Short mmCIF file of C-alpha atoms in Angstrom, two decimals:
data_model
loop_
_atom_site.label_atom_id
_atom_site.label_comp_id
_atom_site.label_asym_id
_atom_site.label_seq_id
_atom_site.Cartn_x
_atom_site.Cartn_y
_atom_site.Cartn_z
CA MET D 9 89.46 86.00 -173.78
CA ALA D 10 86.99 88.80 -173.16
CA SER D 11 88.38 91.88 -171.41
CA PHE D 12 85.10 93.70 -170.93
CA VAL D 13 81.88 92.20 -169.60
CA ASP D 14 78.83 94.33 -168.86
CA ARG D 15 76.24 91.65 -168.07
CA VAL D 16 76.53 88.57 -165.87
CA VAL D 17 74.27 86.23 -163.93
CA LEU D 18 75.57 85.98 -160.38
CA HIS D 19 74.68 83.12 -158.04
CA VAL D 20 75.02 84.36 -154.47
CA SER D 21 74.25 82.74 -151.13
CA GLY D 22 74.62 84.02 -147.60
CA GLY D 23 76.36 82.05 -144.91
CA THR D 24 74.47 79.52 -142.80
CA GLY D 25 73.96 80.39 -139.16
CA GLY D 26 75.80 78.30 -136.59
CA HIS D 27 73.92 75.77 -134.44
CA GLY D 28 73.24 76.44 -130.80
CA CYS D 29 74.98 74.30 -128.18
CA VAL D 30 73.45 71.89 -125.67
CA SER D 31 75.61 71.85 -122.56
CA VAL D 32 75.26 71.64 -118.78
CA LYS D 33 77.76 73.28 -116.44
CA ARG D 34 79.80 70.68 -114.60
CA GLU D 35 82.58 71.52 -112.20
CA LYS D 36 83.81 70.43 -108.82
CA PHE D 37 81.08 70.48 -106.18
CA LYS D 38 78.61 71.53 -108.94
CA PRO D 39 77.79 68.43 -110.96
CA LEU D 40 74.69 70.11 -112.42
CA GLY D 41 75.33 73.83 -112.52
CA GLY D 42 72.62 74.60 -115.08
CA PRO D 43 72.60 74.97 -118.87
CA ASP D 44 75.57 76.86 -120.33
CA GLY D 45 75.28 76.23 -124.10
CA GLY D 46 76.17 79.27 -126.21
CA ASN D 47 74.41 80.65 -129.27
CA GLY D 48 75.51 80.02 -132.84
CA GLY D 49 76.92 82.90 -134.85
CA ASP D 50 75.02 84.54 -137.70
CA GLY D 51 76.07 83.77 -141.27
CA GLY D 52 77.84 86.38 -143.36
CA ASN D 53 76.11 88.61 -145.92
CA VAL D 54 76.96 89.00 -149.60
CA ILE D 55 77.17 92.73 -150.37
CA LEU D 56 77.60 94.45 -153.73
CA ARG D 57 79.62 97.66 -153.29
CA VAL D 58 80.51 100.28 -155.89
CA SER D 59 84.24 100.79 -156.33
CA ASP D 60 85.89 103.30 -158.65
CA ASN D 61 88.75 100.85 -159.12
CA THR D 62 86.45 98.41 -160.92
CA THR D 63 85.35 99.04 -164.49
CA THR D 64 84.05 95.68 -165.65
CA LEU D 65 82.15 92.60 -164.45
CA LEU D 66 84.77 90.25 -165.84
CA ASP D 67 85.60 88.65 -162.48
CA TYR D 68 82.02 87.48 -162.02
CA HIS D 69 81.91 86.17 -165.59
CA HIS D 70 84.68 83.70 -164.75
CA ALA D 71 83.52 82.95 -161.18
CA PRO D 72 79.75 83.49 -160.98
CA HIS D 73 79.18 81.49 -157.77
CA ARG D 74 79.86 83.43 -154.57
CA HIS D 75 79.15 82.26 -151.01
CA ALA D 76 79.69 84.08 -147.72
CA SER D 77 81.24 82.25 -144.76
CA ASN D 78 79.09 80.39 -142.27
CA GLY D 79 78.59 81.28 -138.64
CA GLY D 80 80.41 79.27 -135.99
CA PRO D 81 78.56 76.87 -133.66
CA GLY D 82 77.98 77.74 -130.04
CA MET D 83 80.05 76.11 -127.32
CA GLY D 84 79.77 75.29 -123.66
CA ASP D 85 80.54 77.75 -120.86
CA TRP D 86 78.26 80.33 -122.53
CA ARG D 87 80.61 80.83 -125.50
CA ASN D 88 78.86 82.07 -128.63
CA GLY D 89 79.96 81.08 -132.11
CA LYS D 90 81.76 83.54 -134.35
CA THR D 91 79.81 85.61 -136.87
CA GLY D 92 80.45 84.74 -140.51
CA GLU D 93 82.55 87.22 -142.47
CA THR D 94 80.73 89.49 -144.89
CA LEU D 95 81.66 88.95 -148.53
CA ILE D 96 82.17 92.27 -150.35
CA LEU D 97 81.88 92.15 -154.14
CA ASP D 98 83.17 95.25 -155.91
CA VAL D 99 81.16 96.40 -158.92
CA PRO D 100 81.56 99.41 -161.24
CA THR D 101 79.46 102.49 -160.75
CA GLY D 102 76.31 102.30 -162.85
CA THR D 103 75.64 98.62 -162.12
CA VAL D 104 71.97 97.70 -162.11
CA VAL D 105 70.91 94.65 -160.08
CA LYS D 106 67.91 92.75 -161.45
CA THR D 107 66.10 89.50 -161.02
CA LYS D 108 66.03 86.97 -163.84
CA ASP D 109 62.52 88.21 -164.66
CA GLY D 110 63.85 91.75 -165.20
CA ASP D 111 62.64 93.38 -161.97
CA VAL D 112 65.09 96.05 -160.78
CA LEU D 113 66.39 95.43 -157.27
CA ALA D 114 68.98 98.20 -157.01
CA ASP D 115 70.72 100.84 -159.11
CA LEU D 116 74.25 101.26 -157.75
CA VAL D 117 75.65 104.68 -158.58
CA GLY D 118 78.41 106.42 -156.65
CA GLU D 119 81.45 105.25 -154.75
CA GLY D 120 80.57 103.17 -151.69
CA THR D 121 76.93 102.47 -152.60
CA GLU D 122 75.95 99.06 -151.26
CA TYR D 123 73.25 96.47 -151.73
CA ILE D 124 72.81 93.25 -149.76
CA ALA D 125 72.43 90.64 -152.47
CA ALA D 126 72.07 87.70 -150.06
CA ALA D 127 71.56 87.94 -146.31
CA GLY D 128 73.20 85.48 -143.97
CA GLY D 129 71.20 83.04 -141.89
CA GLN D 130 70.36 83.53 -138.25
CA GLY D 131 72.34 81.58 -135.67
CA GLY D 132 70.53 79.13 -133.39
CA LEU D 133 70.01 79.74 -129.69
CA GLY D 134 71.83 77.55 -127.18
CA ASN D 135 70.04 75.84 -124.32
CA SER D 136 71.16 78.56 -121.89
CA SER D 137 69.14 81.10 -123.87
CA LEU D 138 66.13 78.77 -123.99
CA ALA D 139 66.07 78.22 -120.24
CA SER D 140 63.23 79.79 -118.24
CA GLN D 141 61.56 79.47 -114.86
CA LYS D 142 59.40 76.65 -116.18
CA ARG D 143 61.98 74.98 -118.44
CA LYS D 144 65.09 75.17 -116.26
CA ALA D 145 67.40 72.81 -118.13
CA PRO D 146 66.47 72.38 -121.80
CA GLY D 147 68.00 69.32 -123.41
CA PHE D 148 67.95 70.85 -126.90
CA ALA D 149 69.13 73.89 -128.85
CA LEU D 150 67.98 75.62 -132.02
CA LEU D 151 69.68 75.00 -135.34
CA GLY D 152 71.17 77.70 -137.52
CA VAL D 153 69.09 78.94 -140.45
CA PRO D 154 70.54 78.70 -144.00
CA GLY D 155 71.32 82.02 -145.66
CA ASP D 156 69.46 83.45 -148.64
CA ALA D 157 70.36 81.90 -151.99
CA ARG D 158 69.36 83.68 -155.17
CA ASP D 159 70.36 84.44 -158.74
CA VAL D 160 70.77 88.09 -159.67
CA VAL D 161 71.57 89.73 -162.99
CA LEU D 162 74.19 92.46 -163.01
CA GLU D 163 74.05 94.93 -165.90
CA LEU D 164 76.61 97.66 -166.29
CA LYS D 165 75.27 100.91 -167.73
CA SER D 166 77.98 103.50 -168.17
CA ILE D 167 77.71 106.81 -166.35
CA ALA D 168 78.15 109.36 -169.15
CA ASP D 169 76.58 112.73 -169.97
CA ILE D 170 76.96 112.55 -173.76
CA ALA D 171 76.80 109.47 -175.98
CA LEU D 172 78.37 109.28 -179.42
CA VAL D 173 76.37 107.10 -181.79
CA GLY D 174 76.91 106.26 -185.41
CA PHE D 175 77.88 103.65 -187.95
CA PRO D 176 81.10 101.64 -187.57
CA SER D 177 84.23 103.58 -188.54
CA ALA D 178 82.40 106.91 -188.40
CA GLY D 179 85.19 108.31 -186.22
CA LYS D 180 83.66 108.14 -182.73
CA SER D 181 86.76 106.72 -181.05
CA SER D 182 88.96 109.25 -182.84
CA LEU D 183 86.66 112.03 -181.62
CA ILE D 184 86.96 110.88 -177.98
CA ALA D 185 90.73 110.65 -178.32
CA ALA D 186 90.86 114.18 -179.76
CA MET D 187 88.60 115.76 -177.13
CA SER D 188 89.83 113.93 -173.99
CA ALA D 189 92.75 112.05 -172.56
CA ALA D 190 91.16 108.69 -173.40
CA ARG D 191 93.13 106.48 -175.78
CA PRO D 192 90.75 103.92 -177.28
CA LYS D 193 91.83 101.50 -179.98
CA ILE D 194 91.59 103.13 -183.41
CA ALA D 195 91.84 101.28 -186.72
CA ASP D 196 90.56 101.58 -190.28
CA TYR D 197 88.21 98.58 -190.24
CA PRO D 198 84.61 98.28 -189.05
CA PHE D 199 83.82 97.24 -185.46
CA THR D 200 87.20 98.29 -184.14
CA THR D 201 85.45 99.39 -180.94
CA LEU D 202 84.18 96.32 -179.10
CA ILE D 203 83.58 97.94 -175.72
CA PRO D 204 82.27 101.36 -174.65
CA ASN D 205 84.99 103.95 -174.13
CA LEU D 206 84.68 106.87 -171.73
CA GLY D 207 86.43 110.21 -171.87
CA VAL D 208 86.30 113.33 -169.68
CA VAL D 209 85.98 116.68 -171.48
CA GLN D 210 86.54 120.14 -170.00
CA ALA D 211 84.68 122.98 -171.73
CA GLY D 212 84.96 126.24 -169.82
CA ASP D 213 83.85 125.59 -166.25
CA VAL D 214 81.85 122.49 -167.17
CA ARG D 215 83.38 119.05 -166.97
CA PHE D 216 81.43 116.16 -168.43
CA THR D 217 81.87 112.61 -169.67
CA ILE D 218 81.33 111.34 -173.17
CA ALA D 219 80.85 107.69 -174.13
CA ASP D 220 81.76 106.01 -177.40
CA VAL D 221 79.20 103.28 -178.12
CA PRO D 222 80.21 100.46 -180.50
CA GLY D 223 78.94 101.08 -184.02
CA LEU D 224 75.27 100.63 -184.85
CA ILE D 225 73.99 99.00 -188.02
CA GLU D 226 70.56 98.43 -189.46
CA GLY D 227 68.75 95.89 -187.29
CA ALA D 228 70.77 96.68 -184.16
CA SER D 229 67.59 96.97 -182.06
CA GLU D 230 66.81 93.38 -183.05
CA GLY D 231 70.21 92.08 -181.95
CA LYS D 232 72.28 92.46 -185.11
CA GLY D 233 75.86 93.60 -184.80
CA LEU D 234 77.13 94.96 -181.49
CA GLY D 235 74.85 97.95 -181.08
CA HIS D 236 71.88 96.37 -179.36
CA HIS D 237 74.11 94.74 -176.77
CA PHE D 238 75.68 98.06 -175.83
CA LEU D 239 72.73 100.43 -176.26
CA ARG D 240 72.10 100.14 -172.54
CA HIS D 241 75.15 102.36 -172.04
CA VAL D 242 73.25 105.20 -173.73
CA GLU D 243 70.29 105.10 -171.34
CA ARG D 244 71.85 107.33 -168.67
CA CYS D 245 73.06 110.02 -171.11
CA ALA D 246 71.48 113.45 -171.17
CA ALA D 247 72.11 114.00 -174.91
CA LEU D 248 73.18 112.16 -178.06
CA VAL D 249 75.68 113.21 -180.70
CA HIS D 250 75.27 111.64 -184.15
CA VAL D 251 78.71 111.22 -185.66
CA LEU D 252 78.23 111.01 -189.46
CA ASP D 253 80.94 109.92 -191.84
CA CYS D 254 81.16 112.45 -194.66
CA ALA D 255 84.02 110.60 -196.40
CA VAL D 256 82.18 107.30 -196.84
CA LEU D 257 83.22 105.50 -200.01
CA GLU D 258 80.22 103.20 -200.31
CA SER D 259 77.80 104.03 -203.11
CA ASP D 260 74.69 103.05 -201.14
CA ARG D 261 75.52 105.18 -198.11
CA ASP D 262 75.53 108.90 -197.33
CA PRO D 263 75.24 110.95 -194.08
CA LEU D 264 71.47 111.44 -194.44
CA SER D 265 70.72 107.74 -194.96
CA ASP D 266 73.06 106.81 -192.09
CA LEU D 267 71.22 109.23 -189.80
CA ALA D 268 67.85 107.80 -190.80
CA VAL D 269 68.98 104.24 -189.99
CA ILE D 270 70.41 105.21 -186.60
CA GLU D 271 67.29 107.20 -185.65
CA GLN D 272 65.11 104.25 -186.59
CA GLU D 273 67.14 101.86 -184.41
CA LEU D 274 67.04 104.29 -181.46
CA ASP D 275 63.27 104.57 -181.86
CA ARG D 276 62.90 100.81 -181.61
CA TYR D 277 65.01 100.51 -178.46
CA ALA D 278 62.95 100.39 -175.26
CA VAL D 279 64.61 102.26 -172.42
CA ASP D 280 64.71 100.48 -169.06
CA MET D 281 62.02 101.69 -166.67
CA SER D 282 64.61 101.85 -163.88
CA PHE D 283 65.71 105.20 -165.32
CA ALA D 284 62.35 106.88 -164.88
CA GLY D 285 62.36 110.38 -163.45
CA SER D 286 60.54 111.60 -160.39
CA ASP D 287 57.35 111.74 -162.45
CA GLY D 288 57.66 108.05 -163.24
CA GLU D 289 58.21 108.60 -166.99
CA VAL D 290 61.14 107.47 -169.11
CA VAL D 291 62.47 109.78 -171.80
CA PRO D 292 63.01 107.82 -175.06
CA LEU D 293 66.41 108.08 -176.65
CA ASN D 294 65.15 110.03 -179.64
CA ALA D 295 63.32 112.50 -177.39
CA ARG D 296 66.56 113.66 -175.79
CA PRO D 297 68.66 116.60 -177.08
CA ARG D 298 70.65 115.63 -180.17
CA LEU D 299 73.55 117.17 -182.01
CA VAL D 300 74.97 116.20 -185.42
CA ALA D 301 78.72 116.10 -185.98
CA LEU D 302 79.74 115.86 -189.65
CA ASN D 303 83.13 114.21 -189.32
CA LYS D 304 86.15 113.88 -191.62
CA ILE D 305 85.91 117.31 -193.26
CA ASP D 306 89.71 117.28 -193.42
CA THR D 307 89.29 115.36 -196.70
CA LYS D 308 88.17 117.12 -199.87
CA ASP D 309 85.18 114.89 -200.49
CA GLY D 310 84.28 115.07 -196.83
CA ARG D 311 84.06 118.86 -196.72
CA ASP D 312 82.00 118.95 -199.90
CA MET D 313 79.61 116.32 -198.54
CA ALA D 314 79.26 118.23 -195.24
CA GLU D 315 78.36 121.45 -197.02
CA TYR D 316 75.88 119.55 -199.19
CA VAL D 317 73.89 117.96 -196.34
CA ARG D 318 74.21 120.72 -193.74
CA GLY D 319 71.23 122.72 -194.97
CA ASP D 320 68.95 119.70 -195.06
CA LEU D 321 69.90 118.75 -191.50
CA GLU D 322 69.35 122.24 -190.14
CA THR D 323 65.97 122.30 -191.85
CA ARG D 324 65.03 119.19 -189.83
CA GLY D 325 65.90 121.02 -186.60
CA TYR D 326 69.35 119.57 -185.87
CA LYS D 327 72.22 121.66 -184.59
CA VAL D 328 75.05 120.76 -186.98
CA PHE D 329 78.83 120.97 -186.47
CA GLU D 330 81.44 120.31 -189.12
CA ILE D 331 84.42 118.70 -187.40
CA SER D 332 87.59 116.79 -188.04
CA ALA D 333 88.94 114.44 -185.38
CA VAL D 334 92.31 114.49 -187.19
CA SER D 335 92.85 118.26 -187.56
CA HIS D 336 90.68 119.12 -184.47
CA GLU D 337 88.70 121.57 -186.58
CA GLY D 338 85.32 122.47 -185.03
CA LEU D 339 85.94 120.49 -181.85
CA ARG D 340 85.95 123.56 -179.59
CA GLU D 341 82.50 124.67 -180.77
CA LEU D 342 81.17 121.10 -180.44
CA GLY D 343 82.59 120.82 -176.92
CA PHE D 344 80.90 124.02 -175.72
CA ALA D 345 77.59 122.95 -177.28
CA MET D 346 77.81 119.67 -175.38
CA ALA D 347 78.65 121.51 -172.16
CA GLU D 348 75.61 123.76 -172.55
CA ILE D 349 73.28 120.76 -172.85
CA VAL D 350 74.91 119.01 -169.89
CA LYS D 351 74.71 122.12 -167.73
CA SER D 352 71.02 122.56 -168.50
CA ALA D 353 70.31 118.92 -167.70
CA ARG D 354 72.15 119.15 -164.38
CA GLU D 355 70.33 122.32 -163.37
CA GLU D 356 67.01 120.70 -164.20
CA VAL D 357 67.85 117.77 -161.94
CA LYS D 358 68.86 120.11 -159.10
CA THR D 359 65.76 122.31 -159.33
CA GLU D 360 63.35 119.43 -159.76
CA ALA D 361 61.54 118.80 -156.50
CA ALA D 362 62.03 115.26 -155.34
CA LYS D 363 58.88 113.39 -154.54
CA VAL D 364 59.05 112.05 -151.02
CA SER D 365 56.66 109.24 -150.26
CA VAL D 366 55.10 109.62 -146.85
CA PRO D 367 55.48 106.37 -144.90
CA VAL D 368 52.21 104.87 -143.74
CA LEU D 369 52.41 103.07 -140.42
CA ARG D 370 49.84 100.32 -140.16
CA PRO D 371 49.83 98.45 -136.85
CA ARG D 372 49.38 94.74 -137.05
CA ALA D 373 45.84 93.58 -136.47
CA VAL D 374 45.05 91.96 -133.14
CA ASN D 375 44.03 88.70 -134.82
CA ASP D 376 47.00 88.67 -137.22
CA GLY D 377 49.37 85.91 -136.18
CA GLY D 378 51.89 86.57 -138.95
CA PHE D 379 50.94 83.48 -140.94
CA THR D 380 48.31 82.26 -143.37
CA ILE D 381 46.74 78.86 -144.00
CA ARG D 382 45.84 77.87 -147.54
CA ARG D 383 43.85 74.84 -148.57
CA GLU D 384 45.31 73.12 -151.64
CA GLU D 385 44.90 69.88 -153.51
CA LYS D 386 47.39 67.51 -155.11
CA ASN D 387 46.51 64.26 -156.88
CA LEU D 388 42.92 64.76 -155.72
CA GLU D 389 44.15 64.70 -152.10
CA PRO D 390 43.48 67.86 -150.08
CA PHE D 391 46.08 69.31 -147.77
CA PHE D 392 46.73 72.54 -145.85
CA ARG D 393 49.75 74.78 -146.38
CA ILE D 394 51.02 77.11 -143.64
CA LEU D 395 52.90 80.18 -144.88
CA GLY D 396 54.61 82.77 -142.74
CA ALA D 397 58.08 83.91 -141.72
CA LYS D 398 57.84 82.60 -138.17
CA PRO D 399 56.55 79.07 -138.81
CA VAL D 400 59.01 78.51 -141.67
CA ARG D 401 61.94 79.78 -139.62
CA TRP D 402 60.93 77.72 -136.58
CA VAL D 403 60.85 74.54 -138.67
CA LEU D 404 64.35 75.25 -139.99
CA GLN D 405 65.57 75.78 -136.42
CA THR D 406 64.18 72.48 -135.11
CA ASP D 407 66.28 69.35 -134.64
CA PHE D 408 63.77 66.62 -135.45
CA ASN D 409 66.04 63.97 -133.95
CA ASN D 410 65.38 65.49 -130.52
CA GLU D 411 61.94 64.82 -129.02
CA GLU D 412 62.13 67.81 -126.70
CA ALA D 413 62.96 70.12 -129.63
CA VAL D 414 59.98 68.77 -131.58
CA GLY D 415 57.74 69.29 -128.56
CA TYR D 416 59.04 72.84 -128.23
CA LEU D 417 58.13 73.46 -131.88
CA ALA D 418 54.62 72.11 -131.26
CA ASP D 419 54.22 74.42 -128.26
CA ARG D 420 55.38 77.43 -130.30
CA LEU D 421 52.99 76.68 -133.15
CA ALA D 422 50.09 76.15 -130.75
CA LYS D 423 50.88 79.41 -128.95
CA LEU D 424 50.98 81.21 -132.31
CA GLY D 425 47.45 79.97 -133.00
CA VAL D 426 48.18 77.53 -135.81
CA GLU D 427 45.96 74.76 -134.47
CA ASP D 428 43.02 77.11 -133.93
CA LYS D 429 43.24 78.35 -137.50
CA LEU D 430 43.54 74.81 -138.82
CA PHE D 431 40.30 73.93 -137.05
CA LYS D 432 38.62 77.00 -138.54
CA ALA D 433 39.96 76.13 -142.00
CA GLY D 434 38.23 72.76 -141.79
CA ALA D 435 41.18 70.53 -141.01
CA THR D 436 40.51 67.22 -139.32
CA PRO D 437 42.92 64.93 -137.46
CA GLY D 438 45.04 62.98 -139.90
CA ASP D 439 45.02 65.64 -142.65
CA THR D 440 48.31 66.47 -144.36
CA VAL D 441 49.82 69.80 -143.36
CA ILE D 442 52.83 71.42 -145.08
CA ILE D 443 54.78 74.32 -143.58
CA GLY D 444 56.46 76.47 -146.22
CA GLU D 445 56.48 76.68 -150.00
CA GLY D 446 57.18 73.72 -152.26
CA ASP D 447 57.78 70.46 -150.46
CA GLY D 448 58.36 72.18 -147.12
CA MET D 449 57.90 70.22 -143.90
CA VAL D 450 55.15 67.61 -144.31
CA PHE D 451 53.39 65.96 -141.38
CA ASP D 452 50.06 64.43 -140.48
CA TRP D 453 48.13 66.72 -138.17
CA GLU D 454 47.12 65.17 -134.86
CA PRO D 455 45.76 67.87 -132.53
CA THR D 456 45.88 65.63 -129.47
CA MET D 457 49.19 66.76 -128.00
CA MET D 458 48.85 68.46 -124.66
CA GLY D 459 50.68 71.78 -124.46
CA GLY D 460 53.10 72.93 -121.81
CA ALA D 461 55.88 70.35 -121.93
CA GLU D 462 57.83 72.40 -119.39
CA HIS D 463 55.35 71.24 -116.73
CA LEU D 464 55.90 67.55 -117.52
CA ALA D 465 58.57 65.53 -115.74
CA SER D 466 60.63 63.86 -118.46
CA PRO D 467 64.39 63.41 -118.98
CA ARG D 468 66.27 66.08 -120.88
CA GLY D 469 66.09 65.60 -124.63
CA THR D 470 62.84 63.64 -124.45
CA ASP D 471 59.16 64.52 -124.39
CA ILE D 472 56.76 62.24 -122.58
CA ARG D 473 54.03 63.27 -124.99
CA MET D 474 55.89 61.52 -127.80
CA ALA D 475 56.80 58.35 -125.93
CA ASP D 476 55.98 55.07 -127.67
CA PHE D 477 53.79 53.16 -125.24
CA GLY D 478 53.22 50.21 -127.56
CA ASP D 479 49.89 48.54 -126.66
CA ARG D 480 49.01 51.09 -124.02
CA PRO D 481 45.22 50.87 -123.34
CA THR D 482 43.00 53.64 -124.54
CA ARG D 483 40.84 55.79 -122.28
CA THR D 484 37.77 53.71 -123.12
CA GLN D 485 39.57 50.53 -122.16
CA LYS D 486 40.74 52.12 -118.94
CA ARG D 487 37.16 53.10 -118.06
CA GLU D 488 35.93 49.57 -118.76
CA GLU D 489 38.67 48.07 -116.57
CA GLN D 490 37.84 50.48 -113.76
CA GLN D 491 34.15 49.56 -113.99
CA ASP D 492 35.03 45.86 -113.87
CA ARG D 493 37.00 46.41 -110.67
CA LYS D 494 34.08 48.30 -109.12
CA ASP D 495 31.71 45.47 -110.01
CA ALA D 496 34.11 42.88 -108.50
CA ARG D 497 34.31 44.84 -105.26
CA ALA D 498 30.54 45.09 -105.06
CA ALA D 499 30.15 41.34 -105.63
CA THR D 500 32.71 40.62 -102.91
CA ARG D 501 30.89 42.80 -100.43
CA VAL D 502 27.61 40.99 -101.16
CA GLU D 503 29.29 37.61 -100.68
CA LEU D 504 30.88 38.64 -97.40
CA GLU D 505 27.56 39.91 -96.11
CA ALA D 506 25.92 36.61 -96.98
CA GLU D 507 28.65 34.68 -95.16
CA ARG D 508 28.29 36.87 -92.09
CA LYS D 509 24.62 36.16 -91.92
CA SER D 510 25.30 32.43 -92.25
CA GLY D 511 27.68 32.46 -89.26
CA VAL D 512 31.04 32.62 -91.01
CA TRP D 513 33.15 35.19 -89.18
CA THR D 514 36.44 36.79 -89.99
CA ASP D 515 37.02 38.69 -86.75
CA THR D 516 40.03 38.07 -84.60
CA PRO D 517 38.80 35.92 -81.67
CA GLY D 518 38.37 37.67 -78.33
CA PRO D 519 37.04 36.78 -74.89
CA GLY D 520 33.76 34.95 -75.22
CA ARG D 521 33.94 35.04 -79.08
CA LYS D 522 34.53 32.35 -81.66
CA ALA D 523 36.42 32.76 -84.87
CA ALA D 524 35.84 31.10 -88.22
CA PRO D 525 38.76 30.58 -90.55
CA LEU D 526 38.83 32.57 -93.80
CA ARG D 527 38.38 30.69 -96.99
CA GLU D 528 41.30 30.53 -99.39
CA SER D 529 39.17 31.94 -102.22
CA GLN D 530 38.21 34.95 -100.15
CA LEU D 531 41.85 35.66 -99.23
CA ALA D 532 42.86 35.48 -102.89
CA GLU D 533 40.12 37.91 -103.93
CA ASP D 534 41.01 40.37 -101.15
CA SER D 535 44.65 40.25 -102.16
CA ALA D 536 43.82 40.84 -105.85
CA LEU D 537 41.50 43.75 -105.11
CA ASP D 538 43.81 45.20 -102.46
CA LEU D 539 40.97 45.06 -99.90
CA PRO D 540 41.43 44.73 -96.12
CA SER D 541 40.13 41.58 -94.47
CA ALA D 542 36.47 41.88 -93.64
CA GLN D 543 35.81 42.08 -89.92
CA HIS D 544 32.70 41.95 -87.77
CA ASN D 545 32.39 42.96 -84.14
CA GLY D 546 28.86 41.64 -83.46
CA ASP D 547 27.94 39.18 -80.63
CA ASP D 548 27.54 35.42 -81.09
CA SER D 549 23.78 35.33 -81.07
#
């Protein structure tokens, strides 16, 4: 089982917001006391936090899926749901957070540094929060929004000032054990060191950290051996120390050839751009200060080999130290040389003026509604896609089983200006419209819904604009029926006038007047047309 992990893929998701509550206050003598549904609680966040008590990413290797708790639903009597608990994930200092594509999201250095890896979802509003002067008793509430779900890559890059590089069994672990209190595993076979080891060294008034990187071999930059996997731990170091084995027993190896191989592999390694300085440039590994430590001079062949290659190395510009990790010979001089480099690097960082980017405040344009409409095509069928934080969030908050909630969504979109922009984009009634990326919310656009549902008298939870009227006549049919009724009334009036002139009266008889009985057909027509009985007050002649 692995005991050290420096790279994992973490699947994190924030908590889902709680749903709002639909409730009406009911108590004695107050059967309808108004809406009292509470709001849902927000979902919890997933936060990565640097902890000095954590040195590896092993926990996330075994359990890569992490989810924060959800928010509680709202309740009646204006009780809001509880907020989801934040999930804190401890990571070692030097952890770099990236996307799967390699984009750096955060570089976590220093105790307590935090990064929100996945934000929790927003809780839905209850009907008490949706009530207004025009919509006094909403019969719906907003749903909670799901939290962010994403995959992030965590890479651990050790925080060290000096990195020891060299071939396997060159004595790097022994050197750290001799110069610090670190006790790495030491053995006489190659690739004893499987994980980076850190040690703290005190040289005069300078305290610094050295890192022992697992041995490099030829082809390490291409993934051979262990070197390429752990070279990321060298990226933060201010200087490199080449530890060369002067007591090597192989006929095809010597300190000079070992140095050439290691330099070639360091040249081929591309340093992560996340370690760029204030000028935006990354210093390659081979462009950083380098020292050469000729190790194992405690042996006879080792001392002779060190004396043989020392002149050649100094001619190339290297500062060379003959050391022995066993007898501690030359370690004091090497330690002070390291401290001098570290001190210079730290002073350079302190004196370097940090570039502060001046924030530019750009007010939102008057005609900017916070959304965009894009015309797309799929299977030769055109459709319109609406993108924007507000429309997407509003769709997630809508309960599509509630007519009033759907009508409220339509009113919000119309107020935002979605329908106007759809007209300008060339949309026609019946076109497919999708809100959000991917599949999103798909519907057929029918811009015939009248806005302002709060002015319409309909039961709570329903919207009269969405009622199914079956075979309800259209406006054209209504106009035709109204014209038919007008024509029938006109024909009746003409017939009554003709009967009056022919001596058929409908008046109530009075003194000196005669009355003619109404015909059954005339009474039926008057009843159907809701007309009063025709009367005439003229004389008999």
